[in-house]
Short mmCIF file of C-alpha atoms and ligand atoms in Angstrom, two decimals:
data_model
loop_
_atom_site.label_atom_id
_atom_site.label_comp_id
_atom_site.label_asym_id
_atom_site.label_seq_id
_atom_site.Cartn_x
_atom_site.Cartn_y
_atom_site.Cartn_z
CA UNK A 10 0.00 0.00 0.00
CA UNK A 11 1.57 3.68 -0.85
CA UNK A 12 0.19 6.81 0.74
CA UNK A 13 -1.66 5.00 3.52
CA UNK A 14 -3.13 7.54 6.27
CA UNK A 15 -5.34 6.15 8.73
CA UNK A 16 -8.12 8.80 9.67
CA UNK A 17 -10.42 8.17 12.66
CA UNK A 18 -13.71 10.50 12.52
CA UNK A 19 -12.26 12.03 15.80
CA UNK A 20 -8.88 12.93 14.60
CA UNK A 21 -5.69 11.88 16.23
CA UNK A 22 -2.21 12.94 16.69
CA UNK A 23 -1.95 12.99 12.92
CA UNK A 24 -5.48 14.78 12.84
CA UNK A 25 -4.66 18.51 13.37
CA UNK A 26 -5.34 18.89 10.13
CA UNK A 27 -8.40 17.77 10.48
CA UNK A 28 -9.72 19.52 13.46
CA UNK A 29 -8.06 22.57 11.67
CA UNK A 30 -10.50 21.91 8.69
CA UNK A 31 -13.25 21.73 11.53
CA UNK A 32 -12.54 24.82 13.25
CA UNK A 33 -13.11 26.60 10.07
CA UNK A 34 -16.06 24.93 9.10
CA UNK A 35 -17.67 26.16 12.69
CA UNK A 36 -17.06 29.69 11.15
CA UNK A 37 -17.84 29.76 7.85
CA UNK A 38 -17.88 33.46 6.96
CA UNK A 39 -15.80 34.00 10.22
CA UNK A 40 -11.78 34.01 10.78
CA UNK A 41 -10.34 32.02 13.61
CA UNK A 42 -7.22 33.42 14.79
CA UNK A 43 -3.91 31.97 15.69
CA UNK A 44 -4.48 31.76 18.76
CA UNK A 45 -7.44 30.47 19.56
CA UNK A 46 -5.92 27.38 17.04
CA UNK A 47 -3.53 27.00 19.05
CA UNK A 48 -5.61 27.31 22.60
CA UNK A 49 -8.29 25.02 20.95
CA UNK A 50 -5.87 22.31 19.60
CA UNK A 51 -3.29 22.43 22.54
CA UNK A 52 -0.37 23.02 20.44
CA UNK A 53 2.34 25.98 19.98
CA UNK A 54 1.08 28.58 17.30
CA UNK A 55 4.53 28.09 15.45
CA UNK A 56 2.57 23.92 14.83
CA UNK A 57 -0.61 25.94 13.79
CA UNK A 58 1.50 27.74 11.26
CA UNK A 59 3.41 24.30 10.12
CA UNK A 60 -0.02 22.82 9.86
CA UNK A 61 -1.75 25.84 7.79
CA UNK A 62 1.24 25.48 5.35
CA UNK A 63 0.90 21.84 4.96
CA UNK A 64 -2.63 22.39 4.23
CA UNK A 65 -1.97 24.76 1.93
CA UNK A 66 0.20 22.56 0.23
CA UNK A 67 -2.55 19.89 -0.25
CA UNK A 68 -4.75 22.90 -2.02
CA UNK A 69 -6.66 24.27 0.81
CA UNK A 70 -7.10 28.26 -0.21
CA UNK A 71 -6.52 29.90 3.76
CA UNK A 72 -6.92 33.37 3.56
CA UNK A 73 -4.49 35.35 6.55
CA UNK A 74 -4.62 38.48 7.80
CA UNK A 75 -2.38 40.10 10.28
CA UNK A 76 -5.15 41.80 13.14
CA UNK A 77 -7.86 38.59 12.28
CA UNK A 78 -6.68 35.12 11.84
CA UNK A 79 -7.40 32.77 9.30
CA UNK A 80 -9.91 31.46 6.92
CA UNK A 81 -11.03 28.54 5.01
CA UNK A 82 -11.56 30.12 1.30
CA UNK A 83 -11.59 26.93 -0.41
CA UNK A 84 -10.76 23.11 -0.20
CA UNK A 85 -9.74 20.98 -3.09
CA UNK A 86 -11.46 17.93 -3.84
CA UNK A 87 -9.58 15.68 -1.90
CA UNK A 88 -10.95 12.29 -0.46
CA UNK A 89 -9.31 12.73 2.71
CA UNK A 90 -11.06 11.76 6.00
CA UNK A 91 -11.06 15.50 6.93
CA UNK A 92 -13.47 16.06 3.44
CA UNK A 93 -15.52 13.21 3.86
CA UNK A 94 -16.65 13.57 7.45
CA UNK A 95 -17.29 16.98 7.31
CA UNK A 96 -20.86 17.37 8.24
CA UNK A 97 -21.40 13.89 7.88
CA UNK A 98 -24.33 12.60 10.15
CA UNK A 99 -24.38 8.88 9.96
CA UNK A 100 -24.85 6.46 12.37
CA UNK A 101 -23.02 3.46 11.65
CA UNK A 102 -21.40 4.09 8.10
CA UNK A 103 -18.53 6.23 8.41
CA UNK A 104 -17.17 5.89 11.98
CA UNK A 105 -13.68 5.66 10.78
CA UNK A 106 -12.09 6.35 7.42
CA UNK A 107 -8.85 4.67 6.24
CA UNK A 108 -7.71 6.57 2.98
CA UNK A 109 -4.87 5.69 0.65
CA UNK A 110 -3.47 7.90 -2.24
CA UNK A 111 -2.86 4.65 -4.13
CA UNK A 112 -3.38 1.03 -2.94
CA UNK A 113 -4.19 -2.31 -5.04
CA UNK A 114 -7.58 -2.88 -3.74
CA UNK A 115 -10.08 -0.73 -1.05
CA UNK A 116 -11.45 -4.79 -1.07
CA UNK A 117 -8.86 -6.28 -0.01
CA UNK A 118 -7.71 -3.93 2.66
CA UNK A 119 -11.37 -4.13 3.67
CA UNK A 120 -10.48 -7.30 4.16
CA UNK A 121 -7.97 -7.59 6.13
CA UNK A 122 -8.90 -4.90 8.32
CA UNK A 123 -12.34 -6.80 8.66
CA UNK A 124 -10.49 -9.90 9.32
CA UNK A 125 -8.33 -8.06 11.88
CA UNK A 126 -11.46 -6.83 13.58
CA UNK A 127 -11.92 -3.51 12.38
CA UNK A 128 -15.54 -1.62 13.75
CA UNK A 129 -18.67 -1.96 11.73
CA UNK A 130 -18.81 1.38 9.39
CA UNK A 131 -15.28 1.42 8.85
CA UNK A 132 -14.73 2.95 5.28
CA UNK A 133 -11.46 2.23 3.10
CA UNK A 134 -11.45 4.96 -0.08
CA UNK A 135 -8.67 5.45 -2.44
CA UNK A 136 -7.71 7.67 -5.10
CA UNK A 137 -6.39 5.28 -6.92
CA UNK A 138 -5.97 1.51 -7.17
CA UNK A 139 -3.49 -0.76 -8.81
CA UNK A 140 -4.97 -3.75 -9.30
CA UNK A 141 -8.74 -2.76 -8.58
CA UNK A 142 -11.19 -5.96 -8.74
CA UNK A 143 -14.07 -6.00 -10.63
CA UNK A 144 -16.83 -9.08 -10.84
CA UNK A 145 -15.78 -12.66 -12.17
CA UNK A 146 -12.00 -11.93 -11.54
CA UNK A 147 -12.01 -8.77 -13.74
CA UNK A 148 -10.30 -5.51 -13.20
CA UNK A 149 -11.62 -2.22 -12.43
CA UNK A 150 -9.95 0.54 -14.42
CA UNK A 151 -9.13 2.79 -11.57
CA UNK A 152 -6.95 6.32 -12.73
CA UNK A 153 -6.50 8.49 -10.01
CA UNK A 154 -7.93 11.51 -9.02
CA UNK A 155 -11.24 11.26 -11.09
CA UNK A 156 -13.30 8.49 -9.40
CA UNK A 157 -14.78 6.89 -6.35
CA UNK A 158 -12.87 3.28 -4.99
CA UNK A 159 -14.54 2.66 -1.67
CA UNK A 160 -14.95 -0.15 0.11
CA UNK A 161 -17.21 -0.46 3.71
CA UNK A 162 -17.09 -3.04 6.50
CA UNK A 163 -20.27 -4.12 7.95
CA UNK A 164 -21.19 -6.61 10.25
CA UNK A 165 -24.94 -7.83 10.11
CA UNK A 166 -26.85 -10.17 12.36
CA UNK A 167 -28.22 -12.49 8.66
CA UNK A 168 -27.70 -15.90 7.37
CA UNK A 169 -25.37 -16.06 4.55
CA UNK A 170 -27.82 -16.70 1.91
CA UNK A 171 -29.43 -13.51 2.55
CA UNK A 172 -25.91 -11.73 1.53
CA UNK A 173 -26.79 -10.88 -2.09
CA UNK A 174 -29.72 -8.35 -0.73
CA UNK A 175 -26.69 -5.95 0.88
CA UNK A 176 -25.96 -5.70 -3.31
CA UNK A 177 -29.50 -4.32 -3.94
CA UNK A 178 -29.40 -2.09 -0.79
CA UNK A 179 -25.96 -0.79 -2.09
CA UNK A 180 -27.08 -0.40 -5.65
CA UNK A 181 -30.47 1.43 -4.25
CA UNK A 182 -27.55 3.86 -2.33
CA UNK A 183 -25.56 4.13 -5.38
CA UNK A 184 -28.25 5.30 -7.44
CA UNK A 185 -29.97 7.87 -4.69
CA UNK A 186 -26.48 9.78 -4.66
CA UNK A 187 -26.43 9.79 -8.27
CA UNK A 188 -29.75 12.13 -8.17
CA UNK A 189 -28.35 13.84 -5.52
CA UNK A 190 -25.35 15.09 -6.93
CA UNK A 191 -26.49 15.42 -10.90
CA UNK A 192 -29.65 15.69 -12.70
CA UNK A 193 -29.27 12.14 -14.52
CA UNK A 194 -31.50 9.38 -13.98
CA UNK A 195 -29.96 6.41 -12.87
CA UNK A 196 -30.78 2.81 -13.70
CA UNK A 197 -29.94 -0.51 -12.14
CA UNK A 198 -29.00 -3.26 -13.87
CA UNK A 199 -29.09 -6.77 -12.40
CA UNK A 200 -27.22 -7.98 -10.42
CA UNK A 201 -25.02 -4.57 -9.46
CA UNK A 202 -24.61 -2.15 -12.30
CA UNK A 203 -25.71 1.46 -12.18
CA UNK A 204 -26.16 3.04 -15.35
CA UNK A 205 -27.03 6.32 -16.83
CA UNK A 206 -28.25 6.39 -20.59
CA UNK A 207 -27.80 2.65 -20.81
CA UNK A 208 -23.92 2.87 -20.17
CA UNK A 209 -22.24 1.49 -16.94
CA UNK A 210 -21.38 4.65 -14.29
CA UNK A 211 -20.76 2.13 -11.19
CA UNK A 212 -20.24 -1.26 -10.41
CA UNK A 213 -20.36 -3.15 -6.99
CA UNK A 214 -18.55 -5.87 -5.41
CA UNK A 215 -19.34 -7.44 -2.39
CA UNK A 216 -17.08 -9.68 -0.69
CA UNK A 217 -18.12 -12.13 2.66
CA UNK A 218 -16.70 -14.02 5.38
CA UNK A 219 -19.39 -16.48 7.24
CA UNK A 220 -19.74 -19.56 9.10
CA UNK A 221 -22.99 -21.63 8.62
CA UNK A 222 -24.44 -20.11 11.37
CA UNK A 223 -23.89 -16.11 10.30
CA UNK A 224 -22.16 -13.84 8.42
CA UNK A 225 -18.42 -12.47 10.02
CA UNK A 226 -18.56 -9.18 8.26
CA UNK A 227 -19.40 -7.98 4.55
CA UNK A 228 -17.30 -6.28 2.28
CA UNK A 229 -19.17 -3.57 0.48
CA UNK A 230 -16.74 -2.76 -3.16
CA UNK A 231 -18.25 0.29 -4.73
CA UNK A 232 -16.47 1.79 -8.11
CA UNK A 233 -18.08 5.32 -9.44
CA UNK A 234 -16.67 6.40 -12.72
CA UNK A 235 -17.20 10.18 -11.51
CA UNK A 236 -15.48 12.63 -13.24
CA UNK A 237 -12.96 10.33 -15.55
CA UNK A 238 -12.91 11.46 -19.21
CA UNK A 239 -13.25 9.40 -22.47
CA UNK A 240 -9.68 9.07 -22.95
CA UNK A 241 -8.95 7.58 -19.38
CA UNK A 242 -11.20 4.45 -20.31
CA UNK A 243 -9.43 1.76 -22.21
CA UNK A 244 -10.60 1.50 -26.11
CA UNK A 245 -12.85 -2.07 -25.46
CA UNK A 246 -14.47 -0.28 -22.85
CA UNK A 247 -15.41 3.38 -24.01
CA UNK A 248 -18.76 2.20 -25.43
CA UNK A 249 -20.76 0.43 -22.45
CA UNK A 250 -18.96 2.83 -19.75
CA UNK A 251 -19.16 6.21 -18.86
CA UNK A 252 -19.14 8.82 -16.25
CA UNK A 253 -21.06 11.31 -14.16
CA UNK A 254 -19.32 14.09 -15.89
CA UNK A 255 -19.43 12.32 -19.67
CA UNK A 256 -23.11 11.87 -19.07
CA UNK A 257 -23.92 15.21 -17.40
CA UNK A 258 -21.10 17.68 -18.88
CA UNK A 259 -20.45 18.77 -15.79
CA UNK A 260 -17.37 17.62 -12.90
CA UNK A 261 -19.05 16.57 -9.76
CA UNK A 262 -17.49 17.10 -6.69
CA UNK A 263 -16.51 13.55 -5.21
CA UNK A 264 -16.10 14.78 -1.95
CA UNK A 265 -19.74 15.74 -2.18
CA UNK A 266 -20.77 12.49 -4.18
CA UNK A 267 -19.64 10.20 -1.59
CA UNK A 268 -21.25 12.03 1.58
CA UNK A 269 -24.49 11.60 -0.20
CA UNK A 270 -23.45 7.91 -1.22
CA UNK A 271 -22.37 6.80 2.58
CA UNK A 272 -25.65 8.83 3.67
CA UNK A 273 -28.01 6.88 1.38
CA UNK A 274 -26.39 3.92 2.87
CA UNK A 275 -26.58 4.61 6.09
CA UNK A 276 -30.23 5.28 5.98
CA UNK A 277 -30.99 2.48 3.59
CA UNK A 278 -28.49 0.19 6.42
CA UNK A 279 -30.74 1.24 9.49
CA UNK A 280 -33.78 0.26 7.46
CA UNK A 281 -32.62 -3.21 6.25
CA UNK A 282 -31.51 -4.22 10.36
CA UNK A 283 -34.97 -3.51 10.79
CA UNK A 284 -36.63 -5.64 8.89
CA UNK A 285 -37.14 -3.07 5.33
CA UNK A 286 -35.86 -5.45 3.07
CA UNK A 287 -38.85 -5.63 1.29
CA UNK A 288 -39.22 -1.42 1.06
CA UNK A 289 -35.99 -2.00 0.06
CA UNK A 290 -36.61 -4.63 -2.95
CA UNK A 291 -39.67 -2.19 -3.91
CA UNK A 292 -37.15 0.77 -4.26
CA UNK A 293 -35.12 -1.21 -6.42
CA UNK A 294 -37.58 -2.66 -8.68
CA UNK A 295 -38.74 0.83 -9.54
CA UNK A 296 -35.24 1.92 -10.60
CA UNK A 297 -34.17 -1.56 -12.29
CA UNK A 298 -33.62 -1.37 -15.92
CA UNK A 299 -34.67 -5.27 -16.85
CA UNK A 300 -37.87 -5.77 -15.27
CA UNK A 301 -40.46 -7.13 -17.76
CA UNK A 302 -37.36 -7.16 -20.13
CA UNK A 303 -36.16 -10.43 -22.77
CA UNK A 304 -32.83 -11.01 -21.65
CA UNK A 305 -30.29 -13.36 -21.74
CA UNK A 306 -27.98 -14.25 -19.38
CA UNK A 307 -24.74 -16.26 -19.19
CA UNK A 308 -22.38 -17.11 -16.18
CA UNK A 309 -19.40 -18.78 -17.55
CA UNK A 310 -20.53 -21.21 -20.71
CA UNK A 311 -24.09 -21.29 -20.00
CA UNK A 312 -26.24 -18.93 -21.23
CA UNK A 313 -30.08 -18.71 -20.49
CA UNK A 314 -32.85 -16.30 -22.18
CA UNK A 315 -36.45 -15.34 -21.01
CA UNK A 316 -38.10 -12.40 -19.51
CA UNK A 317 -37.21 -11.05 -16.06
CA UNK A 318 -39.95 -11.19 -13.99
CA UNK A 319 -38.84 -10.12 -10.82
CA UNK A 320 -36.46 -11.02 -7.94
CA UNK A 321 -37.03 -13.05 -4.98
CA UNK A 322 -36.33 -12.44 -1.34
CA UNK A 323 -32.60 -13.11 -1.88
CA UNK A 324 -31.73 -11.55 -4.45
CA UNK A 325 -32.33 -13.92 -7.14
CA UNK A 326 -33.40 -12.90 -10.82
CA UNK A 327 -36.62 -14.44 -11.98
CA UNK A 328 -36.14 -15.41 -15.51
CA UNK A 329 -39.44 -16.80 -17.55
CA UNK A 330 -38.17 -18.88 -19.79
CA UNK A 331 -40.21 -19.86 -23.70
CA UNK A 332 -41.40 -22.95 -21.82
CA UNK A 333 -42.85 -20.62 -19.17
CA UNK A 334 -41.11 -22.26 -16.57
CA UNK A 335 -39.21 -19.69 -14.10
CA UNK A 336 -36.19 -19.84 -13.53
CA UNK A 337 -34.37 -18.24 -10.05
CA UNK A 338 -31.21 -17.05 -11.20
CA UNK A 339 -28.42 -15.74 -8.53
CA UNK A 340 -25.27 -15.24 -10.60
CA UNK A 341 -24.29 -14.28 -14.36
CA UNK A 342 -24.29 -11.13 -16.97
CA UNK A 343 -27.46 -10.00 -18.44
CA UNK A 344 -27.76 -8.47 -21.52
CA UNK A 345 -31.03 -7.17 -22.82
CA UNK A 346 -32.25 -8.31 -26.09
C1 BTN B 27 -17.90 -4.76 -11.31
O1 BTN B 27 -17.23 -5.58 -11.94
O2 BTN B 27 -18.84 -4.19 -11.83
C2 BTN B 27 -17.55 -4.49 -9.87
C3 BTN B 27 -16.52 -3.40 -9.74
C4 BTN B 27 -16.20 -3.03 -8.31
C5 BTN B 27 -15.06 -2.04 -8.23
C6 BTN B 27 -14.84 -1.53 -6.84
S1 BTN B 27 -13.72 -0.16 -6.81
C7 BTN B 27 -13.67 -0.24 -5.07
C8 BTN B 27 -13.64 -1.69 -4.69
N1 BTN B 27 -12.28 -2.19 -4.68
C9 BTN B 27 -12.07 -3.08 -5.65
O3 BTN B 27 -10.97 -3.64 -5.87
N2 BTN B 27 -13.21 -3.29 -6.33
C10 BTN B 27 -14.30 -2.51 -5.82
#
């Protein structure tokens, strides 16, 4: 991993950043001075300065002036714990971020921190990823800067076979911050695609470690093609993906995107623990691109065509095939005919 920086929500010894970045957003118009930095933070106002500068450095505009402190003119659009906690409300998702200028996968340091016992909420983001995973052993094109690589720990009280409705819940999240942040119109493809004008703007990957018994902790892998341009996708690709800013002509701010993304979740999180699967389901029905649909579908060499129907309490696609027998389907890559 390169560029690792561990942020908890609360800050740390390597947080005065952070709580800098906080003191200025409890003034927004306002200037703090020097000193009350330093009386607020408990350090000398020669480390406020040091701190300001490094700040500075990462693109934060801080206005000074002599008689009334400083203040916050702008922040770049970093995803730095400091950016994505600010006003943040969640409950669970979100309690601590661990962000990474570059790593291979947000999955698989998930992972490991999941495996290592890392809290429920815990939220691993990237800005870029060297060998980014994507669905049946794929990669996920993932230049840096542009996009959204996030992966989030959670630890449910469900059976594994109930797994695959965290993808729908995700998807359902994926698609409300979409609206939030643009004026596109999402769709959802089965099983975890989110597109906009019938091209692929985010995919999900959700990785789990159970017992018979219960599920250890999920894994929730979400890629957002955000504001990458044509160029940055590789030539096979450039016709069935896309972008927020490709679709909408406009950048988006990530920092923004993914506060409404790990609010959507959050909300959408607290309803499925208590028992809203089926709002849930109903939310993404109404936002799924293949429902009444003829489609066909193939998972490795078989492939399978009929007309989706539905899905079922886990998850599963409902495929009606020409015999009009149905057909639960739980894996495999639809295309619609
Ligand atoms: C797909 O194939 O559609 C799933 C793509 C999932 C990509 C995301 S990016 C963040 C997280 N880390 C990974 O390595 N993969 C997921």
């Amino acid at each position: 991993m390169r560029g690792g920086a561990d942020h908890s929500r609360s800050g740390s010894l390597q947080g005065f950043d952070a709580q800098i970045l906080a003191l200025f957003r409890q003034q927004p118009t306002g200037f703090v001075s020097g000193e009350e930095l330093s009386r607020d933070l408990g350090i000398s106002r020669t480390a406020v300065w040091k701190h300001i500068k490094a700040l500075r450095e990462l693109g934060y505009q801080i206005e000074a002036i002599p008689s009334q402190g400083y203040r916050l003119v702008a922040a770049p659009d970093l995803l730095t714990a400091a950016e994505l906690a600010a006003g943040l409300a969640t409950i669970r998702i979100g309690r601590r971020f661990v962000c990474f200028k570059e790593t291979a996968s947000t999955n698989q340091v998930a992972f490991k921190l999941a495996e290592e016992g890392a809290e429920e909420g815990t939220v691993v983001v990237a800005e870029a990823q060297h060998s980014g995973k994507g669905r049946l052993g794929r990669h996920w094109q993932s230049p840096a800067g542009v996009n959204l690589y996030c992966s989030i720990i959670i630890r449910p009280p469900i059976l594994p076979f109930n797994a695959p409705q965290l993808t729908f819940l995700t998807a359902v999240a994926v698609a409300r911050a979409v609206e939030q942040s643009t004026t596109l119109k999402p769709r959802i493809k089965w099983p975890n695609d989110v597109l906009v004008n019938g091209r692929k703007v985010a995919g999900l990957l959700n990785e789990m470690s159970a017992e018979t018994e219960g599920v250890n902790f999920v894994v929730l892998g979400i890629g957002v093609n955000i504001n990458m341009r044509r160029e940055q996708f590789p030539a096979d690709l450039r016709h069935p993906a896309t972008s927020l800013f490709l679709e909408g002509g406009k950048e988006v701010g990530r920092a923004i995107f993914v506060r409404a993304l790990l609010t959507a979740l959050d909300g959408l999180y607290d309803l499925y623990l208590n028992g809203g699967y089926a709002a849930i389901r109903e939310e993404w029905l109404t936002r799924c691109n293949v429902t009444g649909k003829m489609v066909s579908v193939s998972f490795h060499d078989r492939t399978m065509t009929g007309v989706v129907v539905g899905v079922d309490d886990i998850g599963a696609l409902l495929l009606e095939l020409p015999d009009g027998r149905v057909e639960r389907v739980l894996a495999g890559d639809v295309t619609i005919l």
